[in-house]
């Protein structure tokens, strides 16, 4: 059974820091991995989708890496800003029709 | 560009009442799904559909019913609301048939309270 873990559950940092968010999964036979952002009271927004054949995916100040063999993905946020404050979730497919989500990491970037 | 639209955004029900949460997408996605999000439990899949006329159960389907008569719409029906169904409900869609393999687009959520 696929399980996805995100540790820590919350992180508070000063503005400007470079951040690494962690995601681990138990079954390495994944098709891809997605990172999402959720603002309070809002839905999830897809940030990055990494295919199993890729090792990295970049969008602006965000960079996500995937290491299937170790069951890990990291989301790197460069030069963090208060606007980056949100909950970040990762998810992997279970079969072809479903996603398994981590419980998320709440990030607070203080000005 | 509307994306995934959910209505209503907020709803309060009494135990035993029924209601329908509406979900519509304008991206011509074949795959649509309903999740509920609860504190400490994360996101759990209720039902999903890989195309018009095709639906299947997720992890927590009891007490919910779905149908998919068009590509655009995927309503979620609560048959007899219970306090345990108090939650935030999200509809999501994805291009292609393999919803677990494509980028997932979420609606803004419907916050349901059952008294």
PDB file of C-alpha atoms in Angstrom:
ATOM      1  CA  UNK A   1       0.000   0.000   0.000  1.00  0.00           C
ATOM      2  CA  UNK A   2       1.412   3.343  -1.058  1.00  0.00           C
ATOM      3  CA  UNK A   3       1.964   5.812   1.779  1.00  0.00           C
ATOM      4  CA  UNK A   4       3.197   9.371   1.403  1.00  0.00           C
ATOM      5  CA  UNK A   5       4.847  11.241   4.254  1.00  0.00           C
ATOM      6  CA  UNK A   6       5.798  14.886   4.592  1.00  0.00           C
ATOM      7  CA  UNK A   7       8.006  15.927   7.492  1.00  0.00           C
ATOM      8  CA  UNK A   8       7.947  18.368   9.186  1.00  0.00           C
ATOM      9  CA  UNK A   9       4.255  19.212   9.291  1.00  0.00           C
ATOM     10  CA  UNK A  10       5.017  22.916   9.663  1.00  0.00           C
ATOM     11  CA  UNK A  11       7.932  25.257   9.055  1.00  0.00           C
ATOM     12  CA  UNK A  12       8.419  28.943   9.877  1.00  0.00           C
ATOM     13  CA  UNK A  13      11.315  30.830   8.288  1.00  0.00           C
ATOM     14  CA  UNK A  14      12.438  34.426   7.713  1.00  0.00           C
ATOM     15  CA  UNK A  15      12.070  35.928   4.267  1.00  0.00           C
ATOM     16  CA  UNK A  16      14.923  35.287   1.841  1.00  0.00           C
ATOM     17  CA  UNK A  17      15.867  31.795   2.959  1.00  0.00           C
ATOM     18  CA  UNK A  18      16.273  28.956   0.488  1.00  0.00           C
ATOM     19  CA  UNK A  19      13.983  26.114   1.504  1.00  0.00           C
ATOM     20  CA  UNK A  20      13.856  22.354   1.009  1.00  0.00           C
ATOM     21  CA  UNK A  21      10.538  20.568   1.493  1.00  0.00           C
ATOM     22  CA  UNK A  22      10.602  16.795   1.763  1.00  0.00           C
ATOM     23  CA  UNK A  23       8.255  14.094   0.507  1.00  0.00           C
ATOM     24  CA  UNK A  24       8.778  10.353   0.936  1.00  0.00           C
ATOM     25  CA  UNK A  25       6.772   7.458  -0.490  1.00  0.00           C
ATOM     26  CA  UNK A  26       6.854   3.746   0.261  1.00  0.00           C
ATOM     27  CA  UNK A  27       6.331   2.196  -3.184  1.00  0.00           C
ATOM     28  CA  UNK A  28       9.002   3.315  -5.644  1.00  0.00           C
ATOM     29  CA  UNK A  29       7.096   2.010  -8.684  1.00  0.00           C
ATOM     30  CA  UNK A  30       5.456   5.357  -9.375  1.00  0.00           C
ATOM     31  CA  UNK A  31       4.466   6.874 -12.710  1.00  0.00           C
ATOM     32  CA  UNK A  32       5.028  10.449 -11.594  1.00  0.00           C
ATOM     33  CA  UNK A  33       4.902  12.758  -8.580  1.00  0.00           C
ATOM     34  CA  UNK A  34       3.076  16.053  -8.198  1.00  0.00           C
ATOM     35  CA  UNK A  35       3.623  18.980  -5.880  1.00  0.00           C
ATOM     36  CA  UNK A  36       0.657  21.167  -4.982  1.00  0.00           C
ATOM     37  CA  UNK A  37       0.142  24.395  -3.110  1.00  0.00           C
ATOM     38  CA  UNK A  38      -2.949  25.130  -1.020  1.00  0.00           C
ATOM     39  CA  UNK A  39      -3.760  28.581   0.315  1.00  0.00           C
ATOM     40  CA  UNK A  40      -6.109  28.864   3.328  1.00  0.00           C
ATOM     41  CA  UNK A  41      -9.718  28.292   2.311  1.00  0.00           C
ATOM     42  CA  UNK A  42      -8.744  27.520  -1.261  1.00  0.00           C
ATOM     43  CA  UNK A  43      -8.329  24.536  -3.515  1.00  0.00           C
ATOM     44  CA  UNK A  44      -5.061  22.895  -4.500  1.00  0.00           C
ATOM     45  CA  UNK A  45      -2.946  24.354  -7.271  1.00  0.00           C
ATOM     46  CA  UNK A  46      -0.558  22.112  -9.168  1.00  0.00           C
ATOM     47  CA  UNK A  47       2.996  23.439  -8.994  1.00  0.00           C
ATOM     48  CA  UNK A  48       5.122  20.777 -10.659  1.00  0.00           C
ATOM     49  CA  UNK A  49       4.585  17.355 -12.174  1.00  0.00           C
ATOM     50  CA  UNK A  50       7.683  15.152 -12.418  1.00  0.00           C
ATOM     51  CA  UNK A  51       7.516  12.095 -14.633  1.00  0.00           C
ATOM     52  CA  UNK A  52       9.277   8.937 -13.430  1.00  0.00           C
ATOM     53  CA  UNK A  53      11.819   9.299 -16.239  1.00  0.00           C
ATOM     54  CA  UNK A  54      12.787  12.775 -15.045  1.00  0.00           C
ATOM     55  CA  UNK A  55      15.044  13.672 -12.139  1.00  0.00           C
ATOM     56  CA  UNK A  56      14.148  17.369 -11.920  1.00  0.00           C
ATOM     57  CA  UNK A  57      11.492  19.854 -12.935  1.00  0.00           C
ATOM     58  CA  UNK A  58      11.754  23.624 -12.608  1.00  0.00           C
ATOM     59  CA  UNK A  59       9.256  26.475 -12.589  1.00  0.00           C
ATOM     60  CA  UNK A  60      10.533  29.923 -11.662  1.00  0.00           C
ATOM     61  CA  UNK A  61      11.931  29.825  -8.121  1.00  0.00           C
ATOM     62  CA  UNK A  62      10.695  26.264  -7.643  1.00  0.00           C
ATOM     63  CA  UNK A  63      12.700  23.141  -8.376  1.00  0.00           C
ATOM     64  CA  UNK A  64      11.488  19.636  -7.660  1.00  0.00           C
ATOM     65  CA  UNK A  65      13.655  16.548  -7.738  1.00  0.00           C
ATOM     66  CA  UNK A  66      12.684  12.902  -7.749  1.00  0.00           C
ATOM     67  CA  UNK A  67      14.710   9.897  -6.558  1.00  0.00           C
ATOM     68  CA  UNK A  68      12.541   6.839  -7.099  1.00  0.00           C
ATOM     69  CA  UNK A  69      15.077   4.360  -5.757  1.00  0.00           C
ATOM     70  CA  UNK A  70      15.144   6.052  -2.364  1.00  0.00           C
ATOM     71  CA  UNK A  71      11.439   6.926  -2.380  1.00  0.00           C
ATOM     72  CA  UNK A  72      12.026  10.655  -2.027  1.00  0.00           C
ATOM     73  CA  UNK A  73      11.205  13.941  -3.641  1.00  0.00           C
ATOM     74  CA  UNK A  74      12.264  17.403  -2.604  1.00  0.00           C
ATOM     75  CA  UNK A  75      10.768  20.775  -3.473  1.00  0.00           C
ATOM     76  CA  UNK A  76      13.330  23.559  -3.409  1.00  0.00           C
ATOM     77  CA  UNK A  77      12.092  27.131  -3.014  1.00  0.00           C
ATOM     78  CA  UNK A  78      14.720  29.781  -3.724  1.00  0.00           C
ATOM     79  CA  UNK A  79      14.731  33.160  -1.973  1.00  0.00           C
ATOM     80  CA  UNK A  80      11.487  32.599  -0.099  1.00  0.00           C
ATOM     81  CA  UNK A  81       8.902  35.411   0.091  1.00  0.00           C
ATOM     82  CA  UNK A  82       5.904  36.007   2.380  1.00  0.00           C
ATOM     83  CA  UNK A  83       3.693  35.184  -0.602  1.00  0.00           C
ATOM     84  CA  UNK A  84       5.081  31.645  -0.535  1.00  0.00           C
ATOM     85  CA  UNK A  85       3.264  31.047   2.761  1.00  0.00           C
ATOM     86  CA  UNK A  86       0.857  28.172   2.155  1.00  0.00           C
ATOM     87  CA  UNK A  87       0.494  24.440   2.665  1.00  0.00           C
ATOM     88  CA  UNK A  88       2.500  22.318   0.243  1.00  0.00           C
ATOM     89  CA  UNK A  89       1.376  18.784  -0.594  1.00  0.00           C
ATOM     90  CA  UNK A  90       2.925  16.044  -2.658  1.00  0.00           C
ATOM     91  CA  UNK A  91       1.034  13.181  -4.299  1.00  0.00           C
ATOM     92  CA  UNK A  92       1.825  10.007  -6.200  1.00  0.00           C
ATOM     93  CA  UNK A  93      -0.459   7.760  -8.282  1.00  0.00           C
ATOM     94  CA  UNK A  94      -1.866   4.536  -6.920  1.00  0.00           C
ATOM     95  CA  UNK A  95      -2.786   2.542  -9.971  1.00  0.00           C
ATOM     96  CA  UNK A  96      -3.882   4.615 -12.932  1.00  0.00           C
ATOM     97  CA  UNK A  97      -6.965   6.328 -11.497  1.00  0.00           C
ATOM     98  CA  UNK A  98      -6.051   7.594  -8.063  1.00  0.00           C
ATOM     99  CA  UNK A  99      -3.602   9.815  -6.252  1.00  0.00           C
ATOM    100  CA  UNK A 100      -2.264   9.299  -2.747  1.00  0.00           C
ATOM    101  CA  UNK A 101      -1.554  12.581  -0.983  1.00  0.00           C
ATOM    102  CA  UNK A 102       0.753  13.472   1.844  1.00  0.00           C
ATOM    103  CA  UNK A 103      -0.813  15.430   4.676  1.00  0.00           C
ATOM    104  CA  UNK A 104       1.067  18.539   3.685  1.00  0.00           C
ATOM    105  CA  UNK A 105       3.588  20.920   5.178  1.00  0.00           C
ATOM    106  CA  UNK A 106       2.417  24.345   6.336  1.00  0.00           C
ATOM    107  CA  UNK A 107       5.007  26.966   5.416  1.00  0.00           C
ATOM    108  CA  UNK A 108       5.110  30.426   6.964  1.00  0.00           C
ATOM    109  CA  UNK A 109       7.577  32.951   5.565  1.00  0.00           C
ATOM    110  CA  UNK A 110       7.963  35.924   7.888  1.00  0.00           C
ATOM    111  CA  UNK A 111       8.806  39.394   6.523  1.00  0.00           C
TER     112      UNK A 111
ATOM    113  CA  UNK B   1     -10.862  30.494 -18.339  1.00  0.00           C
ATOM    114  CA  UNK B   2     -13.036  29.022 -15.540  1.00  0.00           C
ATOM    115  CA  UNK B   3     -11.268  25.640 -15.018  1.00  0.00           C
ATOM    116  CA  UNK B   4     -13.094  23.581 -12.365  1.00  0.00           C
ATOM    117  CA  UNK B   5     -16.139  25.257 -10.819  1.00  0.00           C
ATOM    118  CA  UNK B   6     -17.830  24.001  -7.661  1.00  0.00           C
ATOM    119  CA  UNK B   7     -21.125  25.118  -6.173  1.00  0.00           C
ATOM    120  CA  UNK B   8     -22.151  25.888  -3.519  1.00  0.00           C
ATOM    121  CA  UNK B   9     -19.073  27.169  -1.681  1.00  0.00           C
ATOM    122  CA  UNK B  10     -20.753  26.808   1.720  1.00  0.00           C
ATOM    123  CA  UNK B  11     -23.683  24.703   2.890  1.00  0.00           C
ATOM    124  CA  UNK B  12     -25.225  23.809   6.237  1.00  0.00           C
ATOM    125  CA  UNK B  13     -27.468  20.745   6.428  1.00  0.00           C
ATOM    126  CA  UNK B  14     -29.407  18.981   9.109  1.00  0.00           C
ATOM    127  CA  UNK B  15     -28.870  15.290   9.713  1.00  0.00           C
ATOM    128  CA  UNK B  16     -30.890  13.239   7.271  1.00  0.00           C
ATOM    129  CA  UNK B  17     -31.202  15.904   4.595  1.00  0.00           C
ATOM    130  CA  UNK B  18     -29.971  15.263   1.080  1.00  0.00           C
ATOM    131  CA  UNK B  19     -28.151  17.593  -1.263  1.00  0.00           C
ATOM    132  CA  UNK B  20     -26.027  17.718  -4.394  1.00  0.00           C
ATOM    133  CA  UNK B  21     -22.633  19.341  -4.754  1.00  0.00           C
ATOM    134  CA  UNK B  22     -22.121  20.523  -8.297  1.00  0.00           C
ATOM    135  CA  UNK B  23     -18.865  20.321 -10.254  1.00  0.00           C
ATOM    136  CA  UNK B  24     -18.260  21.512 -13.798  1.00  0.00           C
ATOM    137  CA  UNK B  25     -15.090  21.778 -15.854  1.00  0.00           C
ATOM    138  CA  UNK B  26     -14.547  23.500 -19.190  1.00  0.00           C
ATOM    139  CA  UNK B  27     -11.222  21.879 -20.139  1.00  0.00           C
ATOM    140  CA  UNK B  28     -12.703  18.825 -21.877  1.00  0.00           C
ATOM    141  CA  UNK B  29     -11.053  16.532 -19.322  1.00  0.00           C
ATOM    142  CA  UNK B  30     -12.142  12.911 -19.350  1.00  0.00           C
ATOM    143  CA  UNK B  31     -11.115  12.217 -15.747  1.00  0.00           C
ATOM    144  CA  UNK B  32     -13.017  13.802 -12.852  1.00  0.00           C
ATOM    145  CA  UNK B  33     -12.983  13.000  -9.159  1.00  0.00           C
ATOM    146  CA  UNK B  34     -14.278  14.017  -5.742  1.00  0.00           C
ATOM    147  CA  UNK B  35     -12.088  14.240  -2.640  1.00  0.00           C
ATOM    148  CA  UNK B  36     -12.864  15.182   0.911  1.00  0.00           C
ATOM    149  CA  UNK B  37     -10.325  16.932   3.115  1.00  0.00           C
ATOM    150  CA  UNK B  38     -10.426  16.562   6.880  1.00  0.00           C
ATOM    151  CA  UNK B  39      -7.963  17.754   9.539  1.00  0.00           C
ATOM    152  CA  UNK B  40      -5.435  15.036  10.328  1.00  0.00           C
ATOM    153  CA  UNK B  41      -6.809  12.766   7.590  1.00  0.00           C
ATOM    154  CA  UNK B  42      -5.597  14.584   4.511  1.00  0.00           C
ATOM    155  CA  UNK B  43      -7.321  14.182   1.156  1.00  0.00           C
ATOM    156  CA  UNK B  44      -9.335  11.046   0.548  1.00  0.00           C
ATOM    157  CA  UNK B  45     -10.881   9.965  -2.740  1.00  0.00           C
ATOM    158  CA  UNK B  46     -14.663   9.485  -2.700  1.00  0.00           C
ATOM    159  CA  UNK B  47     -15.594   8.665  -6.309  1.00  0.00           C
ATOM    160  CA  UNK B  48     -14.055   9.162  -9.704  1.00  0.00           C
ATOM    161  CA  UNK B  49     -14.979   8.939 -13.374  1.00  0.00           C
ATOM    162  CA  UNK B  50     -12.889   8.276 -16.479  1.00  0.00           C
ATOM    163  CA  UNK B  51     -15.553   9.469 -18.895  1.00  0.00           C
ATOM    164  CA  UNK B  52     -19.247  10.063 -19.464  1.00  0.00           C
ATOM    165  CA  UNK B  53     -21.282   7.121 -18.237  1.00  0.00           C
ATOM    166  CA  UNK B  54     -18.384   5.604 -16.246  1.00  0.00           C
ATOM    167  CA  UNK B  55     -17.943   5.998 -12.484  1.00  0.00           C
ATOM    168  CA  UNK B  56     -16.114   4.062  -9.803  1.00  0.00           C
ATOM    169  CA  UNK B  57     -15.607   4.113  -6.066  1.00  0.00           C
ATOM    170  CA  UNK B  58     -12.660   5.557  -4.239  1.00  0.00           C
ATOM    171  CA  UNK B  59     -11.529   5.049  -0.637  1.00  0.00           C
ATOM    172  CA  UNK B  60     -14.569   6.470   1.171  1.00  0.00           C
ATOM    173  CA  UNK B  61     -17.672   6.082  -1.066  1.00  0.00           C
ATOM    174  CA  UNK B  62     -20.300   5.217   1.561  1.00  0.00           C
ATOM    175  CA  UNK B  63     -23.087   7.775   1.836  1.00  0.00           C
ATOM    176  CA  UNK B  64     -22.274   9.376  -1.512  1.00  0.00           C
ATOM    177  CA  UNK B  65     -23.577   8.875  -5.017  1.00  0.00           C
ATOM    178  CA  UNK B  66     -22.264  10.173  -8.353  1.00  0.00           C
ATOM    179  CA  UNK B  67     -23.224  10.145 -12.013  1.00  0.00           C
ATOM    180  CA  UNK B  68     -21.522  11.378 -15.160  1.00  0.00           C
ATOM    181  CA  UNK B  69     -23.964  12.117 -17.952  1.00  0.00           C
ATOM    182  CA  UNK B  70     -21.703  14.642 -19.723  1.00  0.00           C
ATOM    183  CA  UNK B  71     -17.970  15.210 -19.982  1.00  0.00           C
ATOM    184  CA  UNK B  72     -18.333  18.585 -18.258  1.00  0.00           C
ATOM    185  CA  UNK B  73     -20.362  17.748 -15.139  1.00  0.00           C
ATOM    186  CA  UNK B  74     -19.765  15.418 -12.206  1.00  0.00           C
ATOM    187  CA  UNK B  75     -22.236  16.029  -9.347  1.00  0.00           C
ATOM    188  CA  UNK B  76     -21.810  14.463  -5.903  1.00  0.00           C
ATOM    189  CA  UNK B  77     -24.984  13.534  -4.033  1.00  0.00           C
ATOM    190  CA  UNK B  78     -25.282  13.099  -0.298  1.00  0.00           C
ATOM    191  CA  UNK B  79     -28.188  10.734   0.178  1.00  0.00           C
ATOM    192  CA  UNK B  80     -28.878  11.230   3.910  1.00  0.00           C
ATOM    193  CA  UNK B  81     -26.409  13.625   5.490  1.00  0.00           C
ATOM    194  CA  UNK B  82     -24.614  12.631   8.696  1.00  0.00           C
ATOM    195  CA  UNK B  83     -22.375  14.739  10.980  1.00  0.00           C
ATOM    196  CA  UNK B  84     -19.429  12.550   9.874  1.00  0.00           C
ATOM    197  CA  UNK B  85     -19.828  14.066   6.419  1.00  0.00           C
ATOM    198  CA  UNK B  86     -18.912  17.517   7.698  1.00  0.00           C
ATOM    199  CA  UNK B  87     -15.875  18.286   5.577  1.00  0.00           C
ATOM    200  CA  UNK B  88     -14.421  20.281   2.734  1.00  0.00           C
ATOM    201  CA  UNK B  89     -15.144  18.671  -0.616  1.00  0.00           C
ATOM    202  CA  UNK B  90     -12.957  19.153  -3.661  1.00  0.00           C
ATOM    203  CA  UNK B  91     -13.672  18.280  -7.245  1.00  0.00           C
ATOM    204  CA  UNK B  92     -10.668  17.684  -9.503  1.00  0.00           C
ATOM    205  CA  UNK B  93     -10.152  16.880 -13.167  1.00  0.00           C
ATOM    206  CA  UNK B  94      -7.284  15.687 -15.305  1.00  0.00           C
ATOM    207  CA  UNK B  95      -6.639  15.307 -19.025  1.00  0.00           C
ATOM    208  CA  UNK B  96      -6.571  11.799 -20.447  1.00  0.00           C
ATOM    209  CA  UNK B  97      -8.122   8.694 -19.009  1.00  0.00           C
ATOM    210  CA  UNK B  98      -5.479   7.898 -16.421  1.00  0.00           C
ATOM    211  CA  UNK B  99      -6.295  10.449 -13.743  1.00  0.00           C
ATOM    212  CA  UNK B 100      -3.476   9.276 -11.588  1.00  0.00           C
ATOM    213  CA  UNK B 101      -1.005   9.994 -14.346  1.00  0.00           C
ATOM    214  CA  UNK B 102      -1.909  13.490 -15.434  1.00  0.00           C
ATOM    215  CA  UNK B 103      -1.770  16.919 -13.866  1.00  0.00           C
ATOM    216  CA  UNK B 104      -4.724  17.347 -11.526  1.00  0.00           C
ATOM    217  CA  UNK B 105      -6.764  20.574 -11.521  1.00  0.00           C
ATOM    218  CA  UNK B 106      -8.839  21.353  -8.427  1.00  0.00           C
ATOM    219  CA  UNK B 107     -11.896  23.447  -7.769  1.00  0.00           C
ATOM    220  CA  UNK B 108     -12.056  25.953  -4.903  1.00  0.00           C
ATOM    221  CA  UNK B 109     -13.910  23.585  -2.608  1.00  0.00           C
ATOM    222  CA  UNK B 110     -17.336  23.254  -1.007  1.00  0.00           C
ATOM    223  CA  UNK B 111     -17.480  23.557   2.773  1.00  0.00           C
ATOM    224  CA  UNK B 112     -20.256  21.399   4.199  1.00  0.00           C
ATOM    225  CA  UNK B 113     -21.459  21.357   7.796  1.00  0.00           C
ATOM    226  CA  UNK B 114     -23.960  18.749   8.940  1.00  0.00           C
ATOM    227  CA  UNK B 115     -25.697  19.511  12.231  1.00  0.00           C
TER     228      UNK B 115
END
